[in-house]
Coordinates of C-alpha atoms and ligand atoms in Angstrom, one line a residue:
M1 CA -5.9 86.1 -150.5
N2 CA -5.1 87.0 -154.1
Y3 CA -2.0 85.6 -156.3
I4 CA 0.2 86.7 -158.7
A5 CA 1.3 84.3 -161.6
T6 CA 4.6 85.0 -163.2
I7 CA 5.1 82.9 -166.4
G8 CA 8.3 82.5 -168.3
L9 CA 8.3 80.7 -171.9
E10 CA 10.8 78.4 -173.6
V11 CA 9.7 78.4 -177.1
H12 CA 11.1 75.9 -179.9
V13 CA 10.5 76.9 -183.8
Q14 CA 11.4 75.0 -186.5
L15 CA 13.3 76.9 -188.8
K16 CA 12.6 76.7 -192.6
T17 CA 15.6 75.5 -194.3
R18 CA 15.8 73.2 -196.8
S19 CA 18.3 70.5 -195.2
K20 CA 18.8 69.8 -191.9
M21 CA 21.1 71.4 -188.9
F22 CA 24.2 69.4 -189.3
C23 CA 23.7 66.9 -192.8
A24 CA 22.2 67.3 -196.1
S25 CA 18.8 65.2 -195.7
A26 CA 16.1 67.5 -196.6
V27 CA 13.6 68.8 -194.2
E28 CA 10.3 67.9 -195.1
F29 CA 7.0 67.7 -193.2
G30 CA 4.7 65.1 -193.5
A31 CA 7.1 62.8 -195.7
E32 CA 6.9 58.8 -195.6
P33 CA 8.5 57.9 -192.3
N34 CA 12.4 57.3 -192.8
T35 CA 12.8 58.6 -195.9
H36 CA 15.2 61.5 -195.1
T37 CA 17.8 60.1 -193.2
C38 CA 21.6 59.7 -193.6
P39 CA 23.9 58.2 -191.1
I40 CA 24.6 62.0 -189.7
C41 CA 21.2 62.4 -188.4
L42 CA 20.8 58.7 -187.9
G43 CA 23.8 59.0 -185.1
L44 CA 25.9 56.1 -186.4
P45 CA 29.4 55.7 -185.1
G46 CA 32.1 57.9 -186.9
A47 CA 29.5 60.2 -188.6
L48 CA 30.7 63.8 -188.6
P49 CA 28.5 67.1 -188.6
V50 CA 28.7 69.9 -191.0
M51 CA 27.2 73.0 -190.0
N52 CA 23.9 74.4 -191.9
H53 CA 24.8 78.2 -192.6
E54 CA 21.7 79.1 -193.3
A55 CA 20.1 77.7 -190.2
L56 CA 22.8 80.3 -188.1
R57 CA 21.7 83.1 -190.4
M58 CA 18.1 82.6 -189.7
T59 CA 19.0 82.7 -186.2
V60 CA 20.8 85.8 -186.3
L61 CA 17.9 87.1 -188.4
T62 CA 15.7 86.2 -185.5
G63 CA 17.9 87.9 -183.1
L64 CA 18.7 91.2 -185.2
M65 CA 14.5 91.4 -185.5
L66 CA 14.1 91.2 -181.8
G67 CA 16.8 93.4 -180.8
C68 CA 19.2 91.0 -179.3
D69 CA 22.9 91.1 -178.9
I70 CA 24.6 89.1 -181.4
A71 CA 27.6 87.1 -179.8
L72 CA 30.9 88.0 -181.5
I73 CA 31.7 84.4 -181.0
S74 CA 29.4 81.7 -180.3
K75 CA 29.8 77.7 -179.8
F76 CA 27.9 74.4 -179.8
D77 CA 27.7 71.8 -177.0
R78 CA 26.8 68.4 -176.4
K79 CA 23.8 68.1 -174.1
N80 CA 23.9 64.4 -172.7
Y81 CA 20.6 62.5 -172.0
F82 CA 19.3 59.1 -173.1
Y83 CA 16.4 58.8 -175.0
P84 CA 15.1 56.6 -177.4
D85 CA 14.5 59.2 -180.2
M86 CA 18.0 60.3 -180.1
P87 CA 20.6 57.3 -181.1
K88 CA 23.8 59.7 -180.3
N89 CA 22.2 60.1 -176.8
Y90 CA 23.6 63.9 -177.0
Q91 CA 21.6 66.7 -178.5
I92 CA 24.1 69.3 -180.2
S93 CA 22.6 72.4 -178.9
Q94 CA 24.1 75.8 -177.3
Y95 CA 25.3 75.8 -173.4
D96 CA 27.0 79.3 -172.5
M97 CA 27.8 80.7 -175.6
P98 CA 24.3 81.2 -177.4
L99 CA 24.2 83.1 -180.9
C100 CA 21.8 85.8 -179.3
T101 CA 20.9 87.3 -175.9
N102 CA 18.7 89.8 -174.7
G103 CA 16.1 91.3 -177.0
R104 CA 12.7 92.1 -176.5
V105 CA 9.0 91.1 -178.3
P106 CA 6.5 93.8 -178.3
L107 CA 3.0 92.9 -177.4
Y108 CA -0.2 94.6 -179.1
D109 CA -3.7 95.1 -178.8
L110 CA -4.7 92.8 -181.3
A111 CA -2.4 90.0 -180.3
Y112 CA -4.2 89.5 -177.3
P113 CA -7.5 86.8 -177.3
K114 CA -10.3 88.9 -178.8
D115 CA -12.2 88.7 -175.4
A116 CA -9.3 90.2 -173.5
Q117 CA -8.5 92.7 -176.2
K118 CA -10.6 95.5 -174.2
N119 CA -8.9 94.9 -170.9
I120 CA -5.2 95.0 -171.2
V121 CA -3.7 95.3 -167.9
T122 CA 0.0 96.6 -169.5
P123 CA -0.6 98.3 -172.6
D124 CA 2.6 98.1 -175.4
K125 CA 3.9 95.7 -172.9
E126 CA 7.4 94.5 -174.1
V127 CA 8.5 91.0 -173.0
H128 CA 12.2 90.6 -172.7
L129 CA 14.4 87.7 -173.8
V130 CA 16.9 85.8 -171.9
R131 CA 18.3 84.3 -175.3
I132 CA 18.0 82.5 -178.4
H133 CA 20.5 79.5 -179.2
L134 CA 20.6 76.8 -182.0
E135 CA 20.1 72.9 -181.6
E136 CA 18.9 70.0 -183.2
D137 CA 15.3 68.6 -183.0
V138 CA 15.1 64.8 -181.9
A139 CA 12.9 61.9 -183.9
K140 CA 9.4 61.8 -183.5
S141 CA 8.0 58.7 -181.4
F142 CA 4.7 57.2 -182.6
H143 CA 3.0 54.8 -179.8
F144 CA 0.6 52.3 -181.4
E145 CA -1.1 49.7 -179.4
N146 CA 1.7 47.0 -178.7
S147 CA 4.9 48.7 -180.2
T148 CA 6.4 52.2 -180.4
G149 CA 7.6 53.5 -184.0
I150 CA 10.5 56.2 -184.7
D151 CA 10.7 58.3 -187.4
F152 CA 13.9 60.2 -188.1
N153 CA 12.6 62.4 -190.5
R154 CA 12.8 65.5 -187.9
A155 CA 16.0 64.0 -186.4
G156 CA 18.3 66.6 -186.9
T157 CA 16.6 69.6 -188.4
P158 CA 17.5 72.8 -187.1
L159 CA 15.6 74.2 -184.0
M160 CA 15.6 77.6 -182.4
E161 CA 15.2 78.1 -178.9
I162 CA 13.7 81.1 -177.5
V163 CA 13.7 82.0 -173.6
T164 CA 12.0 84.8 -172.3
Q165 CA 12.5 86.5 -168.8
P166 CA 9.4 85.3 -166.3
E167 CA 7.8 88.8 -167.1
L168 CA 4.4 87.4 -168.4
N169 CA 1.7 87.6 -165.9
S170 CA -1.3 86.2 -167.2
P171 CA -2.4 83.2 -170.1
E172 CA -4.0 86.2 -171.9
E173 CA -0.3 87.8 -172.0
A174 CA 1.1 84.7 -172.8
F175 CA -0.9 84.4 -175.8
A176 CA -0.2 87.7 -176.9
F177 CA 3.4 86.9 -176.2
L178 CA 3.0 84.1 -178.9
T179 CA 0.9 85.7 -181.4
A180 CA 3.4 88.7 -181.5
L181 CA 6.4 86.5 -181.9
K182 CA 4.9 84.2 -184.6
Q183 CA 4.1 87.4 -186.6
I184 CA 7.7 88.5 -186.4
L185 CA 9.2 85.1 -187.5
I186 CA 6.5 85.1 -190.2
Y187 CA 7.4 88.5 -191.2
G188 CA 11.3 87.5 -191.5
G189 CA 10.5 84.2 -193.4
V190 CA 12.5 82.1 -190.6
S191 CA 9.6 79.6 -190.1
D192 CA 6.0 79.1 -191.0
V193 CA 5.3 78.5 -187.4
D194 CA 2.5 76.0 -187.9
M195 CA 1.7 74.6 -184.2
E196 CA -0.5 71.5 -185.6
K197 CA 2.5 70.6 -187.6
G198 CA 4.8 71.2 -184.3
Q199 CA 6.9 73.9 -185.9
L200 CA 6.2 76.3 -182.9
R201 CA 6.2 74.4 -179.6
C202 CA 6.2 76.0 -175.9
D203 CA 6.9 74.9 -172.2
C204 CA 6.1 76.9 -169.8
N205 CA 7.2 77.8 -166.4
V206 CA 5.1 79.3 -163.9
S207 CA 5.6 80.7 -160.5
V208 CA 2.6 81.9 -158.1
R209 CA 3.1 83.9 -154.8
P210 CA 0.8 86.0 -152.5
E211 CA 0.0 89.3 -154.2
S212 CA 1.8 90.8 -150.9
Q213 CA 4.9 89.2 -151.4
A214 CA 7.5 90.9 -153.4
E215 CA 10.1 88.0 -154.1
L216 CA 8.9 85.6 -156.7
G217 CA 7.6 82.1 -155.9
A218 CA 9.9 78.9 -156.3
K219 CA 10.3 78.2 -159.7
I220 CA 10.0 74.1 -160.6
E221 CA 10.6 72.4 -163.7
I222 CA 9.8 69.0 -163.6
K223 CA 11.5 67.4 -166.4
N224 CA 14.4 64.8 -166.7
L225 CA 14.5 64.0 -163.1
N226 CA 17.7 62.0 -162.1
Y227 CA 19.8 63.7 -164.9
D228 CA 22.9 66.0 -165.2
Y229 CA 23.1 67.1 -168.9
R230 CA 26.9 67.1 -168.5
Y231 CA 27.2 69.8 -171.2
F232 CA 30.6 69.6 -172.9
P233 CA 31.8 71.7 -176.1
D234 CA 31.3 69.5 -179.5
P235 CA 34.8 68.5 -180.6
D236 CA 33.4 68.2 -184.2
L237 CA 32.2 71.6 -184.5
V238 CA 34.4 74.7 -184.0
P239 CA 33.1 77.6 -183.0
V240 CA 31.4 80.5 -185.1
K241 CA 32.8 83.7 -185.8
T242 CA 29.5 85.9 -186.6
E243 CA 30.9 89.4 -187.8
V244 CA 30.7 88.6 -191.5
L245 CA 27.3 86.5 -190.9
V246 CA 25.8 89.5 -189.1
A247 CA 26.8 92.0 -191.9
D248 CA 25.3 89.5 -194.2
V249 CA 22.0 89.1 -192.3
R250 CA 21.3 92.8 -191.6
E251 CA 20.1 93.4 -195.2
R252 CA 17.6 90.8 -194.8
V253 CA 15.9 92.4 -191.4
P254 CA 12.5 93.2 -193.1
E255 CA 9.9 96.1 -192.1
L256 CA 8.7 94.8 -188.7
P257 CA 4.7 94.4 -187.5
K258 CA 5.1 97.5 -185.3
A259 CA 6.7 99.9 -187.7
K260 CA 4.2 98.9 -190.5
R261 CA 1.4 99.6 -188.2
A262 CA 2.8 102.7 -187.4
R263 CA 3.5 103.6 -191.4
F264 CA -0.1 102.4 -192.5
V265 CA -1.7 104.9 -190.0
E266 CA 0.9 107.7 -191.5
E267 CA 1.1 107.1 -195.2
Y268 CA -2.4 105.6 -195.7
Q269 CA -4.4 107.4 -193.1
V270 CA -5.9 104.2 -191.8
S271 CA -7.1 104.0 -188.1
P272 CA -4.5 102.3 -186.1
Y273 CA -7.1 99.4 -185.4
D274 CA -7.3 98.9 -189.1
A275 CA -3.5 99.3 -189.5
G276 CA -3.4 96.6 -187.1
V277 CA -5.5 94.0 -188.8
L278 CA -3.6 94.7 -191.9
A279 CA -0.3 94.4 -190.8
N280 CA -1.6 90.9 -188.7
D281 CA -1.5 89.0 -191.8
L282 CA 1.9 89.8 -194.1
E283 CA 0.0 88.6 -196.9
L284 CA -2.8 91.2 -196.1
A285 CA -0.7 93.8 -195.4
K286 CA 1.3 93.3 -199.1
Y287 CA -2.3 93.0 -200.7
F288 CA -3.4 96.3 -199.1
E289 CA -0.3 98.2 -200.5
A290 CA -0.3 96.8 -203.9
A291 CA -3.9 98.1 -204.2
A292 CA -3.8 101.1 -201.9
K293 CA -0.1 102.8 -203.6
D294 CA -2.2 104.9 -206.6
A295 CA -5.4 104.9 -204.7
R296 CA -6.9 108.8 -204.2
K297 CA -8.3 107.4 -200.9
P298 CA -6.2 104.5 -199.6
K299 CA -8.6 104.6 -196.5
N300 CA -11.7 103.3 -198.7
I301 CA -9.0 100.4 -199.7
A302 CA -9.1 99.6 -196.3
N303 CA -12.6 99.8 -195.8
W304 CA -13.3 97.3 -198.7
I305 CA -10.4 94.8 -197.8
L306 CA -11.5 94.6 -193.9
N307 CA -15.2 94.6 -194.7
D308 CA -16.5 93.2 -197.9
L309 CA -13.1 91.2 -199.2
Q310 CA -12.4 89.5 -195.8
N311 CA -16.0 88.4 -195.7
V312 CA -16.5 86.7 -199.0
L313 CA -13.2 85.0 -198.6
S314 CA -14.1 83.4 -195.5
A315 CA -17.2 82.3 -196.8
A316 CA -15.6 80.8 -200.0
G317 CA -13.0 79.5 -197.7
R318 CA -10.2 81.1 -199.6
T319 CA -7.3 83.1 -198.3
I320 CA -6.1 86.4 -199.3
S321 CA -3.3 84.4 -201.3
D322 CA -5.8 82.6 -203.4
C323 CA -7.9 86.0 -203.9
P324 CA -9.8 86.0 -207.2
I325 CA -10.0 89.7 -207.4
P326 CA -6.0 91.0 -208.1
P327 CA -5.2 94.5 -206.0
E328 CA -5.2 96.7 -208.8
A329 CA -8.5 95.6 -209.7
L330 CA -10.0 96.5 -206.4
D331 CA -8.5 99.5 -206.8
E332 CA -10.1 100.4 -209.9
L333 CA -13.7 99.5 -208.4
V334 CA -13.0 101.4 -205.4
N335 CA -11.9 104.7 -208.0
L336 CA -15.2 104.4 -209.8
I337 CA -17.2 104.4 -206.6
D338 CA -15.0 107.5 -205.4
N339 CA -15.3 109.3 -208.8
G340 CA -19.0 108.8 -208.8
K341 CA -19.2 106.7 -211.8
I342 CA -21.3 104.0 -210.1
S343 CA -22.9 104.1 -206.7
G344 CA -22.2 102.7 -203.7
K345 CA -24.9 100.1 -204.0
Q346 CA -23.9 99.2 -207.7
G347 CA -20.3 98.9 -206.4
K348 CA -21.4 95.9 -204.2
E349 CA -23.0 94.1 -207.1
V350 CA -19.9 95.0 -209.3
F351 CA -17.9 93.4 -206.5
A352 CA -19.5 90.1 -206.1
D353 CA -19.5 89.6 -210.0
M354 CA -15.7 90.3 -209.9
F355 CA -15.2 87.8 -207.1
A356 CA -17.1 85.1 -208.8
T357 CA -15.8 85.5 -212.2
G358 CA -12.5 87.3 -212.0
R359 CA -13.3 90.0 -214.6
S360 CA -12.5 93.6 -214.2
A361 CA -14.9 96.3 -212.6
A362 CA -14.6 98.5 -215.9
A363 CA -15.9 95.4 -218.0
I364 CA -18.6 94.5 -215.9
V365 CA -19.9 98.1 -215.5
K366 CA -20.1 98.4 -219.3
E367 CA -21.9 95.3 -219.8
K368 CA -24.6 96.1 -217.2
G369 CA -24.7 99.4 -218.4
I370 CA -24.9 100.7 -215.1
E371 CA -22.3 103.4 -215.2
Q372 CA -23.5 106.8 -213.3
L373 CA -24.0 109.6 -215.5
S374 CA -21.6 112.2 -213.6
D375 CA -21.1 114.8 -216.9
L376 CA -22.0 118.1 -215.6
S377 CA -23.8 119.5 -218.6
A378 CA -25.9 116.4 -219.2
I379 CA -27.3 116.6 -215.5
E380 CA -27.7 120.2 -215.9
A381 CA -29.5 119.7 -219.0
L382 CA -31.9 117.0 -217.2
C383 CA -32.5 119.6 -214.3
D384 CA -33.7 122.4 -216.6
E385 CA -35.9 120.1 -218.0
V386 CA -37.7 118.9 -214.6
I387 CA -37.6 122.5 -213.1
K388 CA -39.8 123.4 -216.2
A389 CA -42.2 120.6 -216.0
N390 CA -42.7 121.1 -212.3
P391 CA -43.8 124.6 -211.7
K392 CA -45.6 124.2 -208.2
P393 CA -43.0 122.0 -206.5
V394 CA -40.1 124.5 -207.5
A395 CA -42.3 127.4 -206.2
D396 CA -43.1 125.1 -202.9
F397 CA -39.3 124.7 -202.7
R398 CA -38.6 128.4 -203.0
T399 CA -41.1 129.3 -200.4
G400 CA -39.3 127.1 -198.1
N401 CA -40.6 123.4 -198.4
V402 CA -37.2 122.0 -198.5
A403 CA -38.9 118.1 -198.8
S404 CA -40.0 119.0 -202.7
L405 CA -36.2 118.9 -203.5
N406 CA -36.3 115.2 -202.8
F407 CA -39.3 115.1 -205.2
L408 CA -37.5 117.0 -208.3
K409 CA -34.1 115.0 -207.4
G410 CA -36.3 112.0 -208.0
Q411 CA -37.8 113.2 -211.3
V412 CA -34.6 113.7 -212.4
I413 CA -32.8 110.3 -211.7
K414 CA -36.2 109.0 -213.2
I415 CA -35.7 110.2 -216.6
S416 CA -32.0 109.7 -216.6
K417 CA -33.3 105.9 -216.2
G418 CA -31.5 105.6 -212.7
K419 CA -28.1 107.1 -214.1
A420 CA -27.6 110.3 -212.4
N421 CA -25.3 110.5 -209.8
P422 CA -27.8 111.4 -207.2
Q423 CA -25.1 113.8 -205.1
L424 CA -24.4 115.9 -208.4
V425 CA -28.2 116.0 -209.5
G426 CA -29.0 117.4 -205.3
E427 CA -26.0 120.1 -206.0
I428 CA -27.0 121.1 -209.3
L429 CA -31.0 121.3 -208.3
Q430 CA -30.1 123.6 -205.4
R431 CA -28.0 125.8 -207.0
K432 CA -30.3 126.7 -210.1
L433 CA -33.0 126.8 -207.6
K434 CA -31.6 129.5 -205.5
S435 CA -30.6 131.4 -208.4
Ligands
MN1 MN1 15.7 73.1 -176.4

């Protein structure tokens, strides 16, 4: 019997705020344990929480980017449970009035794992969301051989929880969902979503049913058995009216990956695939735009970035953010090639030199003396000289021996010491020989 998997995800995302959700302690990954704490995030009796407005804004921004409905009034609740890394014995979270509901994450081909990209079951699938709410993270336990240590630096840092509808049908789709979501969160600047630092953590619910069965199988989440969270409104925090906040945040909504991909195709005539690769990495997309904005053929810029530049960067273990070739310098190089000042082959050498030394293409071309001769009258003179000196190949060409054109072309390039632009030479010779 064949089975269908139905997967729903619960994603916790650490927000990139400077301070914690309800106090002024700093948010910093990797700091010396227990150096970013205060009575509030340690849960000492009598300490009162104060709302971090930027965390609210970032959550609303996420909601706007994902097309959610933003609640007009939202409130915070206490979710009670005992856990050694949570001394208050409750987590401040949101229960029945979360900041955002509904919304969706559009999947796209490149978001899937490489080997699954050719076999996408539902192209352009959109994964719908149930809600996004804001809560505080707990401390982090470290289990040593004979003891457990607790680091409260993470306690009380703002955590956004994003819950999907159970609409994913394969691990590949779940992968694509997380990739697409991460990309949007990076675009919005709300999180660095580094999974190795725990900045994005994902729980999943999987239900399995026979293919012939329409209704979903039972969803079972095995967690915190024996508990009832006994949610109740946090009496220390007033409900939040979002109207002013939403108006504020609306201006911060960036161009999203899907729109950027479409614009790159439209504005720069790059292929949808190339647009996808460029928009996949916000820094790469910015680099491309900076290089392509004045380019005659932006598509050539894209080719250089996606092939040569990416190759040397990865070979050097660098990223686009510390690329030694500024985008304007790449544009200059591509222009030299497109205008026939240097050949494509010479361009590769100049490029390697630029990457190694950070010097400009023009300076390298000048120093190496490799500028191609593209001056029409100069090439015409060379062609005349060669035609005069080689009557036999000229006669051969005129009686139909096309191959002798290559011989003549070679002679022109030879007497130009390799500098004559081969394409121009070919054109001029043909014109002269046919007249
Ligand atoms: Mn949660």
